[in-house]
């Protein structure tokens, strides 16, 4: 199963993607996680992107695509993937389309987790206290939300136009949201085998 998960920062995408990885047995691929690892390991890429990430802006598309392409070329994606944090703008959505067509594994489902802004801000404040991510300060979170509205929200429409999008309400418990997503995926699978 090849899935793109969409949602604002703090919508629970990462949490759900990790659970889906266990349930579905396909890898969870998060560009945010891959970038944070590059920063932590102080690779050449990590050194270039640290300041950008700390400001809440997007890493340039060419660097992001390179990282993604390298990850997608690994064998484990043959069984499928859950993509989290990519695509984040329309150019990335188009690049992803081209890459996946080339690999013969197009996206089958795009699921957007919908949570209102106030809830999202409260969740991130809590995560900041627990995990200490350097981009979880209030000012940076505000910038990440702005980036999401301006650049990532159009990606939702992009998948809607292709008939691939389903929205689920992300305000229930983690287990409730997981069940909603699983039922969307079941339905999609049933439709595809019609
Ligand atoms: P969240 O969804 O909680 O905002 P992520 O862990 O997905 O956080 O991403 C953290 C940061 O990593 C982003 O603010 C951005 O700087 C960088 N990043 C992650 N994915 C991408 C992407 N697809 N394109 C550009 N930058 C990205």
PDB file of C-alpha atoms and ligand atoms in Angstrom:
ATOM      1  CA  UNK A   1       0.000   0.000   0.000  1.00  0.00           C
ATOM      2  CA  UNK A   2       1.419   3.391  -1.044  1.00  0.00           C
ATOM      3  CA  UNK A   3       0.176   6.232   1.098  1.00  0.00           C
ATOM      4  CA  UNK A   4       0.818   9.953   1.517  1.00  0.00           C
ATOM      5  CA  UNK A   5      -0.175  11.365   4.914  1.00  0.00           C
ATOM      6  CA  UNK A   6      -0.972  15.069   5.010  1.00  0.00           C
ATOM      7  CA  UNK A   7      -1.666  17.370   7.937  1.00  0.00           C
ATOM      8  CA  UNK A   8      -0.465  20.499   9.721  1.00  0.00           C
ATOM      9  CA  UNK A   9       2.440  20.387  12.168  1.00  0.00           C
ATOM     10  CA  UNK A  10       1.037  18.791  15.326  1.00  0.00           C
ATOM     11  CA  UNK A  11      -1.821  17.050  13.506  1.00  0.00           C
ATOM     12  CA  UNK A  12      -0.508  13.653  14.613  1.00  0.00           C
ATOM     13  CA  UNK A  13       0.852  12.575  11.240  1.00  0.00           C
ATOM     14  CA  UNK A  14       4.103  11.213  12.631  1.00  0.00           C
ATOM     15  CA  UNK A  15       2.350   9.265  15.393  1.00  0.00           C
ATOM     16  CA  UNK A  16      -0.162   7.744  13.001  1.00  0.00           C
ATOM     17  CA  UNK A  17       2.481   6.966  10.396  1.00  0.00           C
ATOM     18  CA  UNK A  18       4.495   5.005  12.970  1.00  0.00           C
ATOM     19  CA  UNK A  19       1.405   3.012  13.980  1.00  0.00           C
ATOM     20  CA  UNK A  20       0.478   2.374  10.359  1.00  0.00           C
ATOM     21  CA  UNK A  21       3.988   1.090   9.708  1.00  0.00           C
ATOM     22  CA  UNK A  22       3.429  -1.597  12.371  1.00  0.00           C
ATOM     23  CA  UNK A  23      -0.087  -2.458  11.241  1.00  0.00           C
ATOM     24  CA  UNK A  24       0.585  -2.554   7.516  1.00  0.00           C
ATOM     25  CA  UNK A  25       4.192  -3.722   7.517  1.00  0.00           C
ATOM     26  CA  UNK A  26       5.342  -1.029   5.094  1.00  0.00           C
ATOM     27  CA  UNK A  27       8.057   1.521   5.919  1.00  0.00           C
ATOM     28  CA  UNK A  28       7.270   4.927   7.426  1.00  0.00           C
ATOM     29  CA  UNK A  29       9.294   7.511   5.553  1.00  0.00           C
ATOM     30  CA  UNK A  30       9.479  10.921   7.223  1.00  0.00           C
ATOM     31  CA  UNK A  31      11.590  13.641   5.628  1.00  0.00           C
ATOM     32  CA  UNK A  32      11.558  15.485   8.980  1.00  0.00           C
ATOM     33  CA  UNK A  33      13.046  12.448  10.749  1.00  0.00           C
ATOM     34  CA  UNK A  34      15.638  11.947   7.982  1.00  0.00           C
ATOM     35  CA  UNK A  35      16.610  15.637   8.141  1.00  0.00           C
ATOM     36  CA  UNK A  36      16.846  15.666  11.942  1.00  0.00           C
ATOM     37  CA  UNK A  37      19.123  12.639  11.761  1.00  0.00           C
ATOM     38  CA  UNK A  38      21.358  14.369   9.199  1.00  0.00           C
ATOM     39  CA  UNK A  39      21.614  17.391  11.527  1.00  0.00           C
ATOM     40  CA  UNK A  40      22.361  15.230  14.557  1.00  0.00           C
ATOM     41  CA  UNK A  41      25.036  13.248  12.670  1.00  0.00           C
ATOM     42  CA  UNK A  42      26.466  16.536  11.351  1.00  0.00           C
ATOM     43  CA  UNK A  43      26.636  15.244   7.768  1.00  0.00           C
ATOM     44  CA  UNK A  44      27.388  17.831   5.035  1.00  0.00           C
ATOM     45  CA  UNK A  45      23.642  17.966   4.306  1.00  0.00           C
ATOM     46  CA  UNK A  46      22.867  18.320   8.006  1.00  0.00           C
ATOM     47  CA  UNK A  47      25.239  21.262   8.340  1.00  0.00           C
ATOM     48  CA  UNK A  48      23.610  23.036   5.401  1.00  0.00           C
ATOM     49  CA  UNK A  49      20.053  22.668   6.618  1.00  0.00           C
ATOM     50  CA  UNK A  50      20.262  23.189  10.387  1.00  0.00           C
ATOM     51  CA  UNK A  51      19.573  26.936  10.330  1.00  0.00           C
ATOM     52  CA  UNK A  52      16.721  26.527   7.857  1.00  0.00           C
ATOM     53  CA  UNK A  53      15.047  23.872   9.967  1.00  0.00           C
ATOM     54  CA  UNK A  54      15.504  25.892  13.136  1.00  0.00           C
ATOM     55  CA  UNK A  55      13.633  28.777  11.507  1.00  0.00           C
ATOM     56  CA  UNK A  56      10.693  26.570  10.462  1.00  0.00           C
ATOM     57  CA  UNK A  57      11.191  27.261   6.752  1.00  0.00           C
ATOM     58  CA  UNK A  58      11.309  24.523   4.150  1.00  0.00           C
ATOM     59  CA  UNK A  59      14.599  22.961   3.135  1.00  0.00           C
ATOM     60  CA  UNK A  60      15.202  23.687  -0.612  1.00  0.00           C
ATOM     61  CA  UNK A  61      13.335  21.328  -2.937  1.00  0.00           C
ATOM     62  CA  UNK A  62      16.428  19.977  -4.699  1.00  0.00           C
ATOM     63  CA  UNK A  63      18.050  18.825  -1.447  1.00  0.00           C
ATOM     64  CA  UNK A  64      14.779  17.338  -0.238  1.00  0.00           C
ATOM     65  CA  UNK A  65      14.175  15.447  -3.462  1.00  0.00           C
ATOM     66  CA  UNK A  66      17.689  14.036  -3.407  1.00  0.00           C
ATOM     67  CA  UNK A  67      17.160  12.719   0.114  1.00  0.00           C
ATOM     68  CA  UNK A  68      13.767  11.284  -0.754  1.00  0.00           C
ATOM     69  CA  UNK A  69      14.933   9.657  -3.958  1.00  0.00           C
ATOM     70  CA  UNK A  70      17.763   7.929  -2.126  1.00  0.00           C
ATOM     71  CA  UNK A  71      15.295   6.594   0.447  1.00  0.00           C
ATOM     72  CA  UNK A  72      12.704   5.532  -2.129  1.00  0.00           C
ATOM     73  CA  UNK A  73      15.319   3.545  -4.032  1.00  0.00           C
ATOM     74  CA  UNK A  74      15.810   1.212  -1.107  1.00  0.00           C
ATOM     75  CA  UNK A  75      14.324  -2.263  -1.559  1.00  0.00           C
ATOM     76  CA  UNK A  76      11.880  -2.099   1.341  1.00  0.00           C
ATOM     77  CA  UNK A  77       9.637   0.367  -0.521  1.00  0.00           C
ATOM     78  CA  UNK A  78       8.655  -2.437  -2.920  1.00  0.00           C
ATOM     79  CA  UNK A  79       6.010  -3.467  -0.387  1.00  0.00           C
ATOM     80  CA  UNK A  80       4.751   0.133  -0.186  1.00  0.00           C
ATOM     81  CA  UNK A  81       5.353   3.143   2.051  1.00  0.00           C
ATOM     82  CA  UNK A  82       3.753   5.714   4.286  1.00  0.00           C
ATOM     83  CA  UNK A  83       5.099   9.096   3.340  1.00  0.00           C
ATOM     84  CA  UNK A  84       5.044  11.703   6.127  1.00  0.00           C
ATOM     85  CA  UNK A  85       6.185  15.299   5.593  1.00  0.00           C
ATOM     86  CA  UNK A  86       6.559  15.031   1.833  1.00  0.00           C
ATOM     87  CA  UNK A  87       5.263  16.572  -0.410  1.00  0.00           C
ATOM     88  CA  UNK A  88       5.120  19.948   1.311  1.00  0.00           C
ATOM     89  CA  UNK A  89       4.504  22.181  -1.716  1.00  0.00           C
ATOM     90  CA  UNK A  90       3.181  21.783  -5.253  1.00  0.00           C
ATOM     91  CA  UNK A  91       6.619  21.478  -6.846  1.00  0.00           C
ATOM     92  CA  UNK A  92       7.398  18.588  -4.488  1.00  0.00           C
ATOM     93  CA  UNK A  93       4.057  16.949  -5.303  1.00  0.00           C
ATOM     94  CA  UNK A  94       4.934  17.069  -8.983  1.00  0.00           C
ATOM     95  CA  UNK A  95       8.465  15.768  -8.417  1.00  0.00           C
ATOM     96  CA  UNK A  96       7.055  12.936  -6.355  1.00  0.00           C
ATOM     97  CA  UNK A  97       4.647  12.041  -9.115  1.00  0.00           C
ATOM     98  CA  UNK A  98       7.462  11.868 -11.644  1.00  0.00           C
ATOM     99  CA  UNK A  99       9.737   9.869  -9.329  1.00  0.00           C
ATOM    100  CA  UNK A 100       7.065   7.330  -8.434  1.00  0.00           C
ATOM    101  CA  UNK A 101       5.920   6.920 -12.043  1.00  0.00           C
ATOM    102  CA  UNK A 102       9.534   6.200 -12.942  1.00  0.00           C
ATOM    103  CA  UNK A 103       9.746   3.598 -10.180  1.00  0.00           C
ATOM    104  CA  UNK A 104       6.371   2.133 -11.209  1.00  0.00           C
ATOM    105  CA  UNK A 105       4.815   2.734  -7.800  1.00  0.00           C
ATOM    106  CA  UNK A 106       2.383   5.661  -7.866  1.00  0.00           C
ATOM    107  CA  UNK A 107       0.578   6.965  -4.782  1.00  0.00           C
ATOM    108  CA  UNK A 108      -2.655   5.065  -4.098  1.00  0.00           C
ATOM    109  CA  UNK A 109      -4.107   7.060  -1.213  1.00  0.00           C
ATOM    110  CA  UNK A 110      -3.626  10.525   0.251  1.00  0.00           C
ATOM    111  CA  UNK A 111      -5.045  10.938   3.744  1.00  0.00           C
ATOM    112  CA  UNK A 112      -5.274  14.337   5.378  1.00  0.00           C
ATOM    113  CA  UNK A 113      -5.529  14.480   9.159  1.00  0.00           C
ATOM    114  CA  UNK A 114      -7.644  17.473  10.002  1.00  0.00           C
ATOM    115  CA  UNK A 115      -7.143  19.268  13.335  1.00  0.00           C
ATOM    116  CA  UNK A 116      -7.955  22.904  14.095  1.00  0.00           C
ATOM    117  CA  UNK A 117      -5.196  25.428  14.744  1.00  0.00           C
ATOM    118  CA  UNK A 118      -5.777  25.925  18.461  1.00  0.00           C
ATOM    119  CA  UNK A 119      -5.551  22.211  19.166  1.00  0.00           C
ATOM    120  CA  UNK A 120      -2.407  21.937  17.071  1.00  0.00           C
ATOM    121  CA  UNK A 121      -0.674  24.790  18.899  1.00  0.00           C
ATOM    122  CA  UNK A 122      -1.538  23.230  22.284  1.00  0.00           C
ATOM    123  CA  UNK A 123      -0.173  19.853  21.192  1.00  0.00           C
ATOM    124  CA  UNK A 124       3.097  21.305  19.955  1.00  0.00           C
ATOM    125  CA  UNK A 125       3.580  23.236  23.206  1.00  0.00           C
ATOM    126  CA  UNK A 126       3.213  19.939  25.049  1.00  0.00           C
ATOM    127  CA  UNK A 127       5.639  18.156  22.708  1.00  0.00           C
ATOM    128  CA  UNK A 128       8.158  20.992  23.155  1.00  0.00           C
ATOM    129  CA  UNK A 129       8.125  20.387  26.900  1.00  0.00           C
ATOM    130  CA  UNK A 130       8.531  16.618  26.424  1.00  0.00           C
ATOM    131  CA  UNK A 131      10.984  16.301  23.536  1.00  0.00           C
ATOM    132  CA  UNK A 132      12.801  19.614  23.305  1.00  0.00           C
ATOM    133  CA  UNK A 133      12.821  19.812  19.493  1.00  0.00           C
ATOM    134  CA  UNK A 134      14.702  22.965  18.501  1.00  0.00           C
ATOM    135  CA  UNK A 135      11.908  24.000  16.083  1.00  0.00           C
ATOM    136  CA  UNK A 136       9.103  23.749  18.633  1.00  0.00           C
ATOM    137  CA  UNK A 137       9.470  27.235  20.156  1.00  0.00           C
ATOM    138  CA  UNK A 138       6.376  29.425  19.878  1.00  0.00           C
ATOM    139  CA  UNK A 139       7.731  31.784  17.252  1.00  0.00           C
ATOM    140  CA  UNK A 140       9.049  28.991  15.041  1.00  0.00           C
ATOM    141  CA  UNK A 141       5.823  27.024  15.381  1.00  0.00           C
ATOM    142  CA  UNK A 142       3.931  30.079  14.182  1.00  0.00           C
ATOM    143  CA  UNK A 143       6.195  30.225  11.128  1.00  0.00           C
ATOM    144  CA  UNK A 144       5.730  26.496  10.452  1.00  0.00           C
ATOM    145  CA  UNK A 145       1.955  26.966  10.551  1.00  0.00           C
ATOM    146  CA  UNK A 146       2.237  29.856   8.107  1.00  0.00           C
ATOM    147  CA  UNK A 147       4.425  27.789   5.784  1.00  0.00           C
ATOM    148  CA  UNK A 148       1.856  25.004   6.002  1.00  0.00           C
ATOM    149  CA  UNK A 149      -1.047  27.293   5.097  1.00  0.00           C
ATOM    150  CA  UNK A 150       0.772  28.974   2.236  1.00  0.00           C
ATOM    151  CA  UNK A 151       2.698  26.103   0.704  1.00  0.00           C
ATOM    152  CA  UNK A 152       1.346  22.756   1.875  1.00  0.00           C
ATOM    153  CA  UNK A 153      -2.404  23.369   1.887  1.00  0.00           C
ATOM    154  CA  UNK A 154      -2.455  23.487  -1.978  1.00  0.00           C
ATOM    155  CA  UNK A 155      -1.043  19.946  -1.973  1.00  0.00           C
ATOM    156  CA  UNK A 156      -4.293  18.774  -0.397  1.00  0.00           C
ATOM    157  CA  UNK A 157      -6.205  20.133  -3.408  1.00  0.00           C
ATOM    158  CA  UNK A 158      -3.682  18.550  -5.748  1.00  0.00           C
ATOM    159  CA  UNK A 159      -4.532  15.074  -4.438  1.00  0.00           C
ATOM    160  CA  UNK A 160      -8.236  15.870  -4.298  1.00  0.00           C
ATOM    161  CA  UNK A 161      -8.154  16.713  -8.013  1.00  0.00           C
ATOM    162  CA  UNK A 162      -6.620  13.322  -8.704  1.00  0.00           C
ATOM    163  CA  UNK A 163      -9.382  11.620  -6.756  1.00  0.00           C
ATOM    164  CA  UNK A 164      -6.899  10.242  -4.223  1.00  0.00           C
ATOM    165  CA  UNK A 165      -7.757  12.338  -1.151  1.00  0.00           C
ATOM    166  CA  UNK A 166      -9.697  11.434   1.969  1.00  0.00           C
ATOM    167  CA  UNK A 167      -9.881  13.654   5.045  1.00  0.00           C
ATOM    168  CA  UNK A 168     -10.211  12.240   8.530  1.00  0.00           C
ATOM    169  CA  UNK A 169     -10.912  14.129  11.718  1.00  0.00           C
ATOM    170  CA  UNK A 170      -7.784  14.122  13.859  1.00  0.00           C
ATOM    171  CA  UNK A 171      -9.283  15.216  17.173  1.00  0.00           C
ATOM    172  CA  UNK A 172     -10.157  11.792  18.628  1.00  0.00           C
ATOM    173  CA  UNK A 173      -7.802   9.565  20.618  1.00  0.00           C
ATOM    174  CA  UNK A 174      -4.753   8.163  18.842  1.00  0.00           C
ATOM    175  CA  UNK A 175      -6.511   4.792  18.515  1.00  0.00           C
ATOM    176  CA  UNK A 176      -9.710   6.384  17.157  1.00  0.00           C
ATOM    177  CA  UNK A 177      -7.824   8.324  14.508  1.00  0.00           C
ATOM    178  CA  UNK A 178      -5.883   5.176  13.586  1.00  0.00           C
ATOM    179  CA  UNK A 179      -9.148   3.267  13.104  1.00  0.00           C
ATOM    180  CA  UNK A 180     -10.504   6.059  10.883  1.00  0.00           C
ATOM    181  CA  UNK A 181      -7.415   5.926   8.702  1.00  0.00           C
ATOM    182  CA  UNK A 182      -7.450   2.128   8.510  1.00  0.00           C
ATOM    183  CA  UNK A 183     -11.064   2.146   7.377  1.00  0.00           C
ATOM    184  CA  UNK A 184     -10.259   4.709   4.666  1.00  0.00           C
ATOM    185  CA  UNK A 185      -7.418   2.478   3.458  1.00  0.00           C
ATOM    186  CA  UNK A 186      -9.627  -0.634   3.501  1.00  0.00           C
ATOM    187  CA  UNK A 187     -12.249   1.154   1.488  1.00  0.00           C
ATOM    188  CA  UNK A 188      -9.666   2.360  -1.032  1.00  0.00           C
ATOM    189  CA  UNK A 189      -8.318  -1.145  -1.425  1.00  0.00           C
ATOM    190  CA  UNK A 190     -11.810  -2.529  -1.970  1.00  0.00           C
ATOM    191  CA  UNK A 191     -12.489   0.169  -4.600  1.00  0.00           C
ATOM    192  CA  UNK A 192      -9.254  -0.557  -6.426  1.00  0.00           C
ATOM    193  CA  UNK A 193      -9.971  -4.286  -6.662  1.00  0.00           C
ATOM    194  CA  UNK A 194     -13.469  -3.688  -8.092  1.00  0.00           C
TER     195      UNK A 194
HETATM  196  P1  LIG B   1       6.251  18.970  11.449  1.00  0.00           P
HETATM  197  O1  LIG B   1       5.334  18.258  10.489  1.00  0.00           O
HETATM  198  O2  LIG B   1       5.978  18.628  12.878  1.00  0.00           O
HETATM  199  O3  LIG B   1       6.318  20.440  11.213  1.00  0.00           O
HETATM  200  P2  LIG B   1       8.590  17.584  10.316  1.00  0.00           P
HETATM  201  O4  LIG B   1       9.329  16.699  11.245  1.00  0.00           O
HETATM  202  O5  LIG B   1       7.806  16.943   9.234  1.00  0.00           O
HETATM  203  O6  LIG B   1       7.733  18.530  11.234  1.00  0.00           O
HETATM  204  O7  LIG B   1       9.615  18.625   9.626  1.00  0.00           O
HETATM  205  C1  LIG B   1      10.457  19.469  10.372  1.00  0.00           C
HETATM  206  C2  LIG B   1      11.224  20.429   9.439  1.00  0.00           C
HETATM  207  O8  LIG B   1      11.994  19.666   8.486  1.00  0.00           O
HETATM  208  C3  LIG B   1      10.370  21.351   8.575  1.00  0.00           C
HETATM  209  O9  LIG B   1       9.953  22.506   9.266  1.00  0.00           O
HETATM  210  C4  LIG B   1      11.336  21.652   7.411  1.00  0.00           C
HETATM  211  O10 LIG B   1      12.312  22.599   7.775  1.00  0.00           O
HETATM  212  C5  LIG B   1      12.041  20.327   7.210  1.00  0.00           C
HETATM  213  N1  LIG B   1      11.319  19.490   6.216  1.00  0.00           N
HETATM  214  C6  LIG B   1      10.711  18.296   6.462  1.00  0.00           C
HETATM  215  N2  LIG B   1      10.152  17.797   5.339  1.00  0.00           N
HETATM  216  C7  LIG B   1      10.415  18.708   4.349  1.00  0.00           C
HETATM  217  C8  LIG B   1      10.092  18.798   2.972  1.00  0.00           C
HETATM  218  N3  LIG B   1       9.368  17.852   2.349  1.00  0.00           N
HETATM  219  N4  LIG B   1      10.530  19.877   2.277  1.00  0.00           N
HETATM  220  C9  LIG B   1      11.257  20.833   2.864  1.00  0.00           C
HETATM  221  N5  LIG B   1      11.569  20.833   4.166  1.00  0.00           N
HETATM  222  C10 LIG B   1      11.161  19.788   4.924  1.00  0.00           C
END
